[in-house]
Structures are given as C-alpha cells and as structure tokens.
Amino acid sequence: MTEIDPITLAVLAGRMEQIADEMDATLFRSAFNPIIAEAHDASHGLYHATTGDTLVQGKSGLPIFVGVMAFAVKAVIEKAAENGDLADGDIYIFNDAHMGGTHLSDMRLVRPYFRDGQLFCYLASVGHWHDVGGAVPGNYNPVATDAFQEAFILPPVRIVRAGEVQTDIIDILMRNTRLPQSAQGDLNGQLGALDLGVKRLDELLDSYGAETIRSALDALGHRAEALMRSELEALPDGRWEAEDFLDNDGITDAPLPIKVALEIEGDRMMLDFDGTAPVTAGPVNIALPTAVATAYVAIKHIFPVLPANAGVMRPIEVRVPEGSLLAAEFPAPVGGYTETILRMIDVIFSAFAQVSPERAVANAYGTINALSIAGKRANGAPWVMFSFYGGGHGGSVESDGLNHGNAPISTATIPPLEILEAAYPVMFRQWALRPDSAGPGQHRGGLGAIYEIELLEEQAEAFLFGERGRYAPRGIAGGGDADLNVFTYEQSDGWHTPPFTSKMRGMKLARGQSVRLETPGGGGYGPPGDRDAAAVARDVALGYLTPQHADVVYGTAWQEIAR
C-alpha cells in the first residue's frame, strides 16, 4: 500500500469530495421535480468495492443517505454476486426500502467503476422521485398497512447492462407513476450525474494512479475512526437514557415509545434502543439500515468535525431490538420513515445532553409535515404537489435556535412558495413565522412557521403525514418545550382537525378552501430565568413573542427595557 503524506491526503480528499459535490449539482440542475431541484432531496457518493461502505459523500446531499446508501450498495454487491456477470457500464436501479433504507420514493442507482478491467469502487445516486405509484399521490400514505399500499416496489435490477440502456425497465418505471415526465427527467438527471462521476474519477486516477487513490481511501477511513475514538475518549464513561414518543402509527391512536440507552466506555460508544415500540401496523416503521444511518446522522451533529466516512462508525455499536419498529422487515410499511428517524435523533440528543450539554442541541421541531395535495387540471392533466415544511431548531449553549429551518436529517431546503405557486394551482394565503412557538430558555428555540394553502382548481384531495401533534419538542439543560404541531383543513362548515391529530388521508377540498399548518418551534436551552431581559424585549419587538407570553415564561423585567 502506498504511503501518503498528510498534505497529499488532504488534496485527494478534497478532489474526491468535489466529485460527489459535482454529481449533486448535476442532478439538482437537471431534475424535473422540485423535491430534488429545489429542496435537494438527493445524494451522491463513492463506496467501497467489496463492503459497500461510504468512502465519500457530497456536502449538498442529505446526511441520512451517508449510512443508508452503504446498505443500498451492499444490496447491489450481493445481487451482482448472485448474477455473476458484473460488467463495466452496468447500472442497477431499485427503490426497495427494506434493502436500501429510507422509503420507496427514494430511487437508488448504483454503478460499478472499473479501472484497467478491475472493479475499483462504486458510484451511487439517490433522489426522491415525485410519485412512484401506490394508493396516495406523492406516496406518503398515512394509513398504509403494508409496503404495497405505499408505492411500486422495484428490487435491484439493471437499467443499463454493459453500457446498453434496458428500455423495458424504463417502460415499467414510467407506467408506475402518475407523473412520467417528471420521473423520466429525474432518471436522466441521475444517469447524467453517474456519467459525470465516472469521467471525474478517470481524470483523478489518470493524475495520481489507482494505487495512490486506493491508499488514500483506506487512509481516510482510518483517520475518521481515529477522530471518532479521540472524541469519545474526551467524554466521561457512563450510561444515560432518554425516551420520547410518536403520536400514533396512523392506524391505532396510541403513543409509540422510542427509547435509547447511551453508553460510553473509553473510546467506544453504544446506542441501545431496547424498549422501543414493536413493529406497527401503520407506516412509521423503519428498516434496520435506516436506523443505523440515523445514529450516524445524530453523531455527526454532535461531533461536527467528523467526515462523511464509514470509519466514524467503527467504534460505535448500534443495538436495535428485533421486532421493533426500528428493524421492520418486508413488507411492513415504512413510508413515514422521516418522522421516526427524527424522533431517534431527538432521543440521542436528549441522552447526550446528560453527558455533555455544551455539545448537545435541544430538540428541533421533529416533523417534516409531508403534505400532498393532488387533483386534475381543467384539461384533465393530473397534478401532485408534494412538499415538506419547516420549523424551529433547538437552542444550544452558543445561541438561540434557528427560526424556520429544515429538519436535522438533511441539508435540504424548503421549496420557495413562488416555485410551488408557479408549478401548481394553489395560493399561499400565509407563509410566516409562528409567534410564541419556541421553547423558552436562556437560549430559546427557533420559531416554527404558519402555512395556509388555498386551492385554486375546482377540487383536490389532501394527505398529511406529520408528527409532534401530542408530544412537544423538548428542551435540554433546564430549557422548556416548544409548541405542538397543529394542522387544520377547511370544509363548507368551517375548519376541522384530523382525528389522529397529525395524520390523515383523503381530505376533500373545493376551490377556495385551504389547509393550514402551524409547525412546532425548537426546544430551549438552559433555564428561562437566565435569559437576558434585553433579548426578551427584542423578541417582543420583532413579534417573535407576544407580550402576554413573554410575561408568563420570562417574567416582566423585559418591560423596563422595552420602555
């Protein structure tokens, strides 16, 4: 193995990250659907030739895909071994979430990269397609009881065989979507990103040689492991626990516990989720690959210096009990995976706040509020507006939480209302910060948001998959909890709320009627009594706090400054 000096290693790490970043940018600029093009719900990376482990991931893609895509590549490695004829120019495609994690809307493309006739590594692309069949447009079916009710399921198959596109596979894909033009555009964008990745890898290996790059990849894994061990050694040994709840599974209206025990011993950590609810009938389950990847995302937030490399996880054991909703097996429904992984991150943050509160962040708003509105235009053409919505992030030792941010599972952005209004027959009556929604604290949480969306077409149906309607985002280190999630929809006799609070299918809307989301803020950090009165007065002046709420949670000292 070639020895690499630190400067060369840093240069090569930057070059390889740039390859993944450029693949990200290629898809973002060419995708047809705004979930990828605007929200950046996609990711690209380089993966180990034999293990599938993550070597490099783009900085613009979703962090949850770092660990998940390793499982996706492993699934392709196993499939290729079964076939026994992996060739240069092959590209596998699939969306089976129980093999590759997340949910069925995420379409994965995996391509082997050969150098001098030998397999060198894998390139992979994943993107959230707008619609892949199933019972609900946009695929977030809040009452699904198996995966078949969520979307069309595709196991790993070759969409390109030795460079030749398999048009019959494309025909099957396009027949199983309500929006084939969007799907075709996204597919072409992903294929283009993989082509670019191959080109850039060729250039890199031409410059440095395969042996040097292979050594660099091994060195990056060892460095990531060493960094993680160093971070853990600086922490006290011990065991800490945290528990939180999902509102329900959409089928049975009962809370579902998510529990973790965090143990640190020397340079090792264990995350044990024993005590978590069993597999549910409804779609809040996640597959084991998703659970492991979520643990990585939480760890990356707590230790931001760590790279996007599988070596980070070598000193960490993630124990997920069999039969739990964190280790669901096919065909259990997993469409609402986002809500469950957000709760996993919340409990890891809450447990770690007991270890080292200065490193932790209070709970963020904890739901993407997957809202789909679908119908037909006057000319009969179908339309599906699927999007996710923001809320407040948790306070920390350094600052107040971010107002109206995206969920901590991603670096995605919330699509602008101008884009949504231009693409779909809707109008936003309101898009604003939600006063009094932040958890109080020495450093308060960020504010949630208010979205009110009016239908401009003759009729449509709305579907909501959310959370935090009954269990508020929590503060840490003495900070207070944020406000709950509130969803209402308009009918001829006034406004209504879903029976299950945060989930509902098939809300009929007529022209001029609206749906309204009031999203949670983030939890607070530190005792509210320690908050500077000037900061409270500023929040009141900005409209973040009403005077009445400020008096209740912070006292009246701010009034002297306001005068």
Coordinates of C-alpha atoms in Angstrom, one line a residue:
M1 CA 0.0 0.0 0.0
T2 CA 1.4 3.4 -1.0
E3 CA 2.3 5.8 1.9
I4 CA 0.6 9.2 1.6
D5 CA 1.8 12.3 3.3
P6 CA -0.9 14.4 5.1
I7 CA -0.8 17.2 2.5
T8 CA -1.4 14.9 -0.4
L9 CA -4.1 13.1 1.5
A10 CA -5.9 16.4 2.2
V11 CA -5.7 17.3 -1.5
L12 CA -7.0 13.9 -2.6
A13 CA -9.8 14.1 0.0
G14 CA -10.9 17.4 -1.4
R15 CA -10.7 16.1 -5.0
M16 CA -12.9 13.2 -4.2
E17 CA -15.4 15.3 -2.2
Q18 CA -15.5 17.6 -5.2
I19 CA -16.5 14.7 -7.5
A20 CA -19.5 13.9 -5.2
D21 CA -20.4 17.6 -4.9
E22 CA -20.4 18.0 -8.7
M23 CA -22.6 14.9 -9.1
D24 CA -25.0 16.5 -6.6
A25 CA -25.0 19.8 -8.6
T26 CA -25.6 18.0 -11.9
L27 CA -28.7 16.3 -10.6
F28 CA -30.0 19.4 -8.8
R29 CA -29.8 21.4 -12.0
S30 CA -31.3 18.8 -14.3
A31 CA -34.0 17.2 -12.2
F32 CA -37.6 17.9 -13.2
N33 CA -39.3 17.7 -9.8
P34 CA -38.8 20.5 -7.2
I35 CA -38.2 18.0 -4.4
I36 CA -34.8 17.3 -6.0
A37 CA -34.3 20.5 -8.0
E38 CA -35.3 23.0 -5.2
A39 CA -35.3 21.0 -2.0
H40 CA -32.1 19.0 -2.8
D41 CA -33.6 15.7 -1.5
A42 CA -30.9 13.6 -3.2
S43 CA -27.3 12.5 -2.6
H44 CA -24.2 11.1 -4.4
G45 CA -21.1 9.3 -3.2
L46 CA -18.3 6.9 -3.7
Y47 CA -18.5 3.4 -2.0
H48 CA -16.1 0.6 -1.2
A49 CA -15.8 -2.1 -3.9
T50 CA -16.3 -5.1 -1.5
T51 CA -18.0 -3.8 1.6
G52 CA -20.1 -1.0 0.1
D53 CA -19.0 1.3 3.0
T54 CA -19.3 5.0 2.4
L55 CA -16.0 6.5 1.3
V56 CA -17.0 10.0 0.3
Q57 CA -20.3 11.8 0.1
G58 CA -21.3 15.2 -1.4
K59 CA -21.8 18.0 1.1
S60 CA -25.0 19.2 -0.5
G61 CA -26.9 15.9 -0.2
L62 CA -28.9 14.6 2.7
P63 CA -26.9 13.3 5.6
I64 CA -29.3 10.4 6.2
F65 CA -28.1 8.9 2.9
V66 CA -24.5 8.6 4.2
G67 CA -25.2 5.4 6.0
V68 CA -28.3 4.3 4.1
M69 CA -26.6 4.3 0.7
A70 CA -23.9 1.9 2.0
F71 CA -26.7 -0.6 2.6
A72 CA -28.0 0.1 -0.9
V73 CA -24.6 -0.6 -2.4
K74 CA -24.3 -3.7 -0.4
A75 CA -27.6 -4.9 -1.8
V76 CA -26.3 -4.4 -5.3
I77 CA -23.0 -6.2 -4.5
E78 CA -25.0 -9.2 -3.3
K79 CA -27.2 -9.1 -6.4
A80 CA -24.2 -8.8 -8.7
A81 CA -22.5 -11.7 -7.0
E82 CA -25.7 -13.8 -7.4
N83 CA -25.8 -12.9 -11.1
G84 CA -22.1 -13.5 -11.5
D85 CA -21.7 -11.2 -14.5
L86 CA -21.0 -7.7 -13.2
A87 CA -19.6 -5.6 -16.1
D88 CA -18.2 -2.2 -16.8
G89 CA -21.1 0.0 -17.8
D90 CA -23.7 -1.7 -15.6
I91 CA -26.1 0.4 -13.6
Y92 CA -28.5 -1.1 -11.1
I93 CA -31.7 0.7 -10.0
F94 CA -34.1 0.0 -7.2
N95 CA -36.3 1.6 -4.5
D96 CA -36.9 -1.3 -2.1
A97 CA -36.5 0.4 1.3
H98 CA -36.1 -2.8 3.3
M99 CA -32.8 -3.4 1.3
G100 CA -31.6 0.2 0.9
G101 CA -33.3 2.1 3.7
T102 CA -35.5 5.3 3.8
H103 CA -38.7 4.9 1.8
L104 CA -40.0 3.8 -1.6
S105 CA -39.9 7.4 -3.1
D106 CA -36.1 7.3 -3.0
M107 CA -34.9 5.8 -6.2
R108 CA -31.3 4.5 -6.0
L109 CA -28.9 4.0 -8.9
V110 CA -25.6 2.1 -8.3
R111 CA -22.8 1.9 -10.8
P112 CA -19.6 -0.1 -10.5
Y113 CA -16.5 1.8 -11.5
F114 CA -13.8 -0.3 -13.3
R115 CA -10.1 0.6 -13.8
D116 CA -7.9 -1.4 -16.1
G117 CA -10.6 -4.2 -16.1
Q118 CA -10.7 -4.4 -12.3
L119 CA -13.5 -3.2 -10.0
F120 CA -12.2 -0.1 -8.2
C121 CA -15.3 1.2 -6.3
Y122 CA -19.0 2.0 -6.7
L123 CA -20.7 5.3 -7.5
A124 CA -24.3 5.8 -6.4
S125 CA -27.1 8.3 -6.8
V126 CA -30.3 8.6 -4.9
G127 CA -33.1 11.0 -5.4
H128 CA -36.7 11.5 -4.1
W129 CA -39.0 10.9 -7.1
H130 CA -42.2 12.9 -7.1
D131 CA -44.5 9.9 -7.4
V132 CA -43.9 6.1 -7.7
G133 CA -47.4 4.8 -7.8
G134 CA -49.2 3.5 -4.7
A135 CA -52.5 4.5 -3.2
V136 CA -51.7 8.1 -2.4
P137 CA -50.2 10.7 -4.8
G138 CA -46.7 11.5 -3.6
N139 CA -46.6 8.2 -1.7
Y140 CA -46.9 9.4 1.9
N141 CA -49.9 7.2 2.7
P142 CA -50.6 7.8 6.4
V143 CA -52.9 4.7 6.6
A144 CA -50.8 2.2 4.7
T145 CA -50.6 -1.2 6.4
D146 CA -48.0 -2.8 4.0
A147 CA -45.5 -1.5 1.5
F148 CA -47.7 -2.4 -1.4
Q149 CA -50.1 0.3 -0.4
E150 CA -47.3 2.9 -0.4
A151 CA -45.7 2.6 -3.9
F152 CA -44.5 0.4 -6.7
I153 CA -41.6 -1.8 -5.4
L154 CA -38.6 -2.4 -7.5
P155 CA -35.8 -4.8 -6.4
P156 CA -32.2 -4.3 -7.7
V157 CA -32.3 -4.7 -11.5
R158 CA -30.0 -3.5 -14.2
I159 CA -31.3 -0.5 -16.0
V160 CA -28.1 -0.3 -18.0
R161 CA -26.3 -3.5 -19.0
A162 CA -22.6 -3.1 -20.1
G163 CA -23.5 0.4 -21.4
E164 CA -26.7 -0.5 -23.1
V165 CA -29.9 1.0 -21.7
Q166 CA -32.6 -1.5 -20.9
T167 CA -35.7 0.3 -22.2
D168 CA -38.1 -2.3 -20.9
I169 CA -37.1 -1.4 -17.3
I170 CA -37.7 2.3 -18.1
D171 CA -41.1 1.4 -19.6
I172 CA -42.1 -0.4 -16.4
L173 CA -41.0 2.6 -14.3
M174 CA -42.9 5.1 -16.4
R175 CA -46.0 3.0 -16.3
N176 CA -46.0 3.0 -12.5
T177 CA -46.0 6.7 -11.9
R178 CA -48.7 9.4 -12.1
L179 CA -46.1 11.8 -13.4
P180 CA -44.0 10.0 -16.0
Q181 CA -42.4 13.2 -17.5
S182 CA -41.1 14.2 -14.0
A183 CA -39.8 10.6 -13.4
Q184 CA -38.1 10.5 -16.8
G185 CA -36.4 13.8 -16.2
D186 CA -35.2 12.7 -12.7
L187 CA -33.9 9.4 -14.1
N188 CA -32.0 11.1 -16.8
G189 CA -30.5 13.5 -14.3
Q190 CA -29.3 10.7 -12.1
L191 CA -27.8 8.8 -15.1
G192 CA -26.1 12.0 -16.1
A193 CA -24.6 12.5 -12.6
L194 CA -23.2 9.0 -12.6
D195 CA -21.7 9.6 -16.1
L196 CA -20.0 12.7 -14.7
G197 CA -18.7 10.8 -11.7
V198 CA -17.0 8.2 -13.9
K199 CA -15.4 11.0 -16.0
R200 CA -14.1 12.8 -13.0
L201 CA -12.8 9.5 -11.4
D202 CA -11.0 8.7 -14.7
E203 CA -9.3 12.1 -14.6
L204 CA -8.3 11.7 -10.9
L205 CA -6.8 8.2 -11.4
D206 CA -5.1 9.4 -14.6
S207 CA -3.3 12.0 -12.5
Y208 CA -2.4 10.0 -9.4
G209 CA -2.8 6.3 -10.3
A210 CA -5.2 3.7 -8.9
E211 CA -2.8 2.6 -6.1
T212 CA -2.4 6.0 -4.7
I213 CA -6.1 6.7 -4.7
R214 CA -6.9 3.3 -3.1
S215 CA -4.4 4.1 -0.4
A216 CA -5.9 7.5 0.2
L217 CA -9.4 6.0 0.6
D218 CA -8.1 3.5 3.2
A219 CA -6.3 6.3 5.0
L220 CA -9.4 8.4 5.1
G221 CA -11.3 5.6 6.8
H222 CA -8.6 5.1 9.4
R223 CA -8.5 8.8 10.0
A224 CA -12.2 9.0 10.5
E225 CA -12.1 6.2 13.0
A226 CA -9.2 7.8 14.9
L227 CA -11.1 11.1 15.1
M228 CA -14.2 9.4 16.5
R229 CA -12.2 7.5 19.1
S230 CA -10.4 10.7 20.2
E231 CA -13.7 12.5 20.6
L232 CA -15.1 9.6 22.7
E233 CA -12.1 9.4 25.0
A234 CA -12.6 13.0 25.9
L235 CA -16.0 12.2 27.4
P236 CA -16.9 10.6 30.8
D237 CA -17.7 6.9 30.9
G238 CA -21.2 6.0 31.9
R239 CA -24.8 5.2 30.8
W240 CA -27.6 7.7 30.1
E241 CA -31.1 7.1 28.9
A242 CA -33.8 9.1 27.1
E243 CA -37.3 8.3 25.9
D244 CA -39.8 10.2 23.6
F245 CA -42.9 9.3 21.7
L246 CA -44.6 9.2 18.3
D247 CA -48.2 10.4 18.3
N248 CA -49.5 7.2 16.7
D249 CA -49.0 5.0 13.7
G250 CA -52.0 6.3 11.7
I251 CA -53.9 3.1 12.2
T252 CA -54.2 2.8 16.0
D253 CA -54.4 6.0 18.0
A254 CA -51.8 5.1 20.7
P255 CA -48.4 6.6 21.5
L256 CA -45.3 4.8 20.4
P257 CA -42.1 5.0 22.6
I258 CA -38.7 5.5 21.1
K259 CA -36.1 4.8 23.8
V260 CA -32.3 4.8 23.8
A261 CA -29.5 4.0 26.3
L262 CA -26.2 5.7 25.5
E263 CA -23.1 4.1 27.0
I264 CA -19.5 5.3 26.7
E265 CA -16.5 3.3 27.8
G266 CA -13.1 4.6 26.8
D267 CA -13.0 5.1 23.1
R268 CA -16.2 3.2 22.3
M269 CA -19.9 4.1 22.4
M270 CA -23.0 2.0 22.3
L271 CA -26.6 3.1 21.4
D272 CA -29.1 0.6 22.6
F273 CA -32.7 1.1 21.6
D274 CA -34.2 -1.7 23.7
G275 CA -37.6 -0.6 25.0
T276 CA -38.7 0.9 21.7
A277 CA -42.2 0.1 20.4
P278 CA -42.7 -3.1 18.3
V279 CA -43.4 -3.1 14.6
T280 CA -46.6 -1.2 13.9
A281 CA -49.5 -1.8 11.5
G282 CA -49.1 1.8 10.2
P283 CA -46.2 3.3 8.2
V284 CA -44.0 4.8 11.0
N285 CA -41.7 1.7 10.9
I286 CA -38.2 1.9 9.5
A287 CA -35.8 -0.8 8.2
L288 CA -32.6 -1.6 10.1
P289 CA -30.3 0.2 7.5
T290 CA -32.3 3.4 8.2
A291 CA -31.9 3.1 11.9
V292 CA -28.1 2.6 11.7
A293 CA -27.8 5.6 9.3
T294 CA -29.9 7.7 11.7
A295 CA -27.5 7.0 14.5
Y296 CA -24.7 8.2 12.3
V297 CA -26.6 11.5 11.5
A298 CA -27.1 12.2 15.2
I299 CA -23.4 11.5 15.9
K300 CA -22.4 13.8 13.1
H301 CA -24.4 16.6 14.5
I302 CA -22.9 16.1 18.0
F303 CA -19.3 15.9 16.6
P304 CA -19.4 18.2 13.5
V305 CA -15.6 17.8 12.8
L306 CA -16.2 14.2 11.7
P307 CA -16.0 13.4 8.0
A308 CA -18.7 11.6 5.9
N309 CA -16.9 8.3 6.1
A310 CA -17.9 4.8 7.3
G311 CA -14.8 4.8 9.6
V312 CA -16.7 7.0 12.0
M313 CA -19.0 4.1 12.9
R314 CA -16.3 1.6 13.7
P315 CA -16.1 2.5 17.4
I316 CA -19.9 2.7 17.8
E317 CA -22.3 -0.2 18.3
V318 CA -25.9 0.4 17.4
R319 CA -28.2 -2.2 19.0
V320 CA -31.7 -2.3 17.5
P321 CA -34.1 -5.0 19.0
E322 CA -35.5 -7.5 16.6
G323 CA -39.2 -7.0 16.1
S324 CA -39.1 -3.3 17.0
L325 CA -40.4 -0.5 14.7
L326 CA -36.7 0.4 14.1
A327 CA -36.0 -3.0 12.4
A328 CA -39.1 -3.7 10.3
E329 CA -38.9 -6.4 7.7
F330 CA -40.6 -6.6 4.3
P331 CA -43.5 -5.9 3.6
A332 CA -44.0 -3.7 6.7
P333 CA -44.9 -0.1 5.7
V334 CA -42.1 2.4 6.0
G335 CA -43.4 5.4 4.1
G336 CA -43.3 7.8 7.1
Y337 CA -39.7 7.0 8.0
T338 CA -38.8 10.6 8.3
E339 CA -40.9 11.1 11.4
T340 CA -39.4 8.1 13.2
I341 CA -35.8 9.0 12.4
L342 CA -36.4 12.5 13.7
R343 CA -37.5 11.0 17.0
M344 CA -34.5 8.8 17.1
I345 CA -32.3 11.9 16.7
D346 CA -34.3 13.7 19.4
V347 CA -33.7 10.9 22.0
I348 CA -30.0 10.6 21.1
F349 CA -29.7 14.4 21.6
S350 CA -31.6 14.2 24.9
A351 CA -29.4 11.4 26.2
F352 CA -26.2 13.1 25.1
A353 CA -27.3 16.3 26.8
Q354 CA -26.9 14.4 30.1
V355 CA -23.3 13.5 29.1
S356 CA -22.1 16.9 27.8
P357 CA -24.9 19.6 27.5
E358 CA -22.5 22.1 25.9
R359 CA -22.1 19.8 22.9
A360 CA -25.8 19.0 22.6
V361 CA -28.7 20.8 20.9
A362 CA -32.3 20.9 22.2
N363 CA -34.9 19.0 20.1
A364 CA -35.8 20.6 16.7
Y365 CA -39.4 20.7 15.6
G366 CA -39.4 17.0 14.8
T367 CA -41.7 16.5 11.8
I368 CA -41.4 17.2 8.1
N369 CA -45.2 17.5 7.8
A370 CA -45.3 15.7 4.5
L371 CA -48.3 17.3 2.8
S372 CA -49.6 16.2 -0.6
I373 CA -52.4 18.0 -2.5
A374 CA -53.4 16.3 -5.7
G375 CA -56.1 16.6 -8.4
K376 CA -56.7 17.2 -12.1
R377 CA -56.4 20.5 -14.0
A378 CA -59.2 21.8 -16.2
N379 CA -57.7 20.0 -19.2
G380 CA -57.7 16.7 -17.3
A381 CA -53.9 16.6 -16.7
P382 CA -53.1 15.2 -13.2
W383 CA -51.1 17.3 -10.8
V384 CA -49.4 16.4 -7.4
M385 CA -48.0 19.0 -5.1
F386 CA -45.9 17.2 -2.5
S387 CA -43.6 19.2 -0.2
F388 CA -42.3 19.3 3.3
Y389 CA -42.3 22.2 5.7
G390 CA -40.0 23.8 8.2
G391 CA -40.0 24.6 11.9
G392 CA -37.8 25.8 14.7
H393 CA -34.4 24.2 15.7
G394 CA -33.3 23.7 19.3
G395 CA -31.3 26.2 21.3
S396 CA -27.7 25.4 22.3
V397 CA -25.0 26.7 24.6
E398 CA -24.0 29.1 21.9
S399 CA -27.2 30.6 20.6
D400 CA -30.9 30.6 20.1
G401 CA -32.3 28.0 17.7
L402 CA -32.7 28.7 14.0
N403 CA -36.1 30.1 13.0
H404 CA -37.9 28.2 10.3
G405 CA -35.2 25.7 9.4
N406 CA -35.3 22.3 7.7
A407 CA -35.2 19.0 9.6
P408 CA -31.8 18.0 11.0
I409 CA -31.9 14.8 8.9
S410 CA -31.0 16.9 5.9
T411 CA -29.3 19.8 4.3
A412 CA -32.3 20.2 2.0
T413 CA -34.1 23.5 1.5
I414 CA -37.8 24.2 1.8
P415 CA -39.1 24.9 -1.8
P416 CA -40.0 28.6 -2.1
L417 CA -43.6 29.5 -2.3
E418 CA -43.0 31.2 -5.7
I419 CA -41.9 27.9 -7.1
L420 CA -44.9 26.0 -5.7
E421 CA -47.4 28.6 -6.8
A422 CA -45.9 28.6 -10.3
A423 CA -46.0 24.8 -10.6
Y424 CA -49.4 24.0 -9.0
P425 CA -52.9 25.5 -8.8
V426 CA -52.5 26.8 -5.3
M427 CA -52.0 30.1 -3.5
F428 CA -50.4 30.7 -0.1
R429 CA -52.6 32.8 2.0
Q430 CA -49.9 32.8 4.6
W431 CA -46.2 31.9 5.0
A432 CA -45.0 33.4 8.2
L433 CA -43.1 32.7 11.5
R434 CA -45.3 31.4 14.3
P435 CA -45.2 33.7 17.4
D436 CA -44.8 32.0 20.8
S437 CA -43.9 28.6 19.3
A438 CA -40.3 28.4 20.5
G439 CA -39.3 26.6 23.6
P440 CA -38.2 29.1 26.3
G441 CA -34.7 29.1 27.7
Q442 CA -31.5 31.0 28.4
H443 CA -31.2 30.4 24.7
R444 CA -34.7 29.9 23.3
G445 CA -35.6 27.5 20.5
G446 CA -36.2 28.8 17.0
L447 CA -39.7 29.7 15.8
G448 CA -42.0 27.4 13.8
A449 CA -44.0 28.6 10.9
I450 CA -47.5 29.1 9.7
Y451 CA -48.5 27.9 6.2
E452 CA -52.0 28.4 4.8
I453 CA -52.6 27.0 1.3
E454 CA -55.7 27.7 -0.8
L455 CA -56.8 25.5 -3.7
L456 CA -57.3 27.4 -7.0
E457 CA -58.6 24.4 -9.0
E458 CA -62.2 23.0 -8.9
Q459 CA -61.4 20.2 -6.5
A460 CA -58.5 18.2 -5.0
E461 CA -57.6 15.8 -2.2
A462 CA -55.1 16.4 0.6
F463 CA -53.0 13.9 2.5
L464 CA -50.9 14.7 5.6
F465 CA -48.2 12.6 7.3
G466 CA -46.9 14.5 10.3
E467 CA -45.9 14.2 14.0
R468 CA -45.4 16.2 17.2
G469 CA -49.1 16.8 17.5
R470 CA -49.2 15.4 21.0
Y471 CA -45.6 15.3 22.2
A472 CA -43.8 18.6 22.0
P473 CA -40.1 19.1 21.1
R474 CA -38.1 19.0 24.3
G475 CA -35.7 21.5 25.8
I476 CA -32.4 20.5 27.5
A477 CA -30.3 21.7 30.4
G478 CA -33.4 23.3 32.0
G479 CA -34.9 24.7 28.8
G480 CA -38.6 24.5 28.1
D481 CA -40.5 22.5 25.5
A482 CA -41.8 24.1 22.2
D483 CA -45.3 24.3 21.0
L484 CA -47.1 21.3 19.4
N485 CA -47.8 20.8 15.7
V486 CA -51.3 22.0 14.6
F487 CA -53.0 21.0 11.3
T488 CA -56.4 22.2 10.2
Y489 CA -58.3 21.9 7.0
E490 CA -61.3 23.9 5.7
Q491 CA -64.7 22.5 4.7
S492 CA -68.0 24.1 3.8
D493 CA -69.0 24.0 7.5
G494 CA -65.7 25.5 8.8
W495 CA -62.3 24.3 10.0
H496 CA -61.6 20.8 11.1
T497 CA -58.7 18.8 12.7
P498 CA -57.7 15.2 11.9
P499 CA -59.0 12.6 14.3
F500 CA -55.4 11.3 14.7
T501 CA -54.0 14.9 15.1
S502 CA -51.1 14.7 12.7
K503 CA -52.1 12.2 10.1
M504 CA -55.0 12.0 7.6
R505 CA -55.8 10.7 4.2
G506 CA -58.4 11.9 1.6
M507 CA -59.3 15.4 2.8
K508 CA -61.6 16.7 0.0
L509 CA -61.0 20.3 -0.9
A510 CA -63.1 22.6 -3.1
R511 CA -62.0 25.7 -4.9
G512 CA -61.2 28.5 -2.3
Q513 CA -60.8 26.1 0.6
S514 CA -57.4 25.8 2.4
V515 CA -55.2 23.7 4.6
R516 CA -53.2 25.2 7.4
L517 CA -50.1 24.1 9.1
E518 CA -48.7 25.6 12.3
T519 CA -45.4 23.9 12.9
P520 CA -43.6 23.5 16.2
G521 CA -40.6 25.6 17.3
G522 CA -37.4 24.1 18.8
G523 CA -36.8 23.3 22.4
G524 CA -35.0 25.8 24.7
Y525 CA -31.5 25.5 26.2
G526 CA -30.9 26.5 29.8
P527 CA -33.3 27.9 32.4
P528 CA -35.7 30.6 31.0
G529 CA -35.0 32.7 34.1
D530 CA -31.4 33.1 32.9
R531 CA -32.4 34.7 29.6
D532 CA -31.2 38.3 29.2
A533 CA -34.1 40.7 29.5
A534 CA -32.9 42.7 26.5
A535 CA -33.1 39.5 24.4
V536 CA -36.7 39.1 25.5
A537 CA -37.5 42.7 24.7
R538 CA -36.0 42.2 21.3
D539 CA -38.1 39.1 20.6
V540 CA -41.3 41.0 21.6
A541 CA -40.4 43.9 19.4
L542 CA -39.8 41.6 16.4
G543 CA -43.1 39.8 17.0
Y544 CA -41.4 36.5 17.9
L545 CA -43.1 36.7 21.4
T546 CA -46.4 38.3 22.3
P547 CA -46.2 40.5 25.4
Q548 CA -48.5 38.2 27.3
H549 CA -46.5 35.1 26.6
A550 CA -43.2 36.8 27.4
D551 CA -44.6 37.8 30.8
V552 CA -45.6 34.2 31.5
V553 CA -42.4 32.4 30.6
Y554 CA -39.8 35.1 31.3
G555 CA -41.3 37.5 33.8
T556 CA -41.8 41.2 33.4
A557 CA -38.2 42.5 33.6
W558 CA -38.1 43.0 29.8
Q559 CA -40.8 45.7 30.0
E560 CA -38.4 48.2 31.6
I561 CA -36.1 47.8 28.6
A562 CA -39.0 48.0 26.1
R563 CA -40.0 51.4 27.6

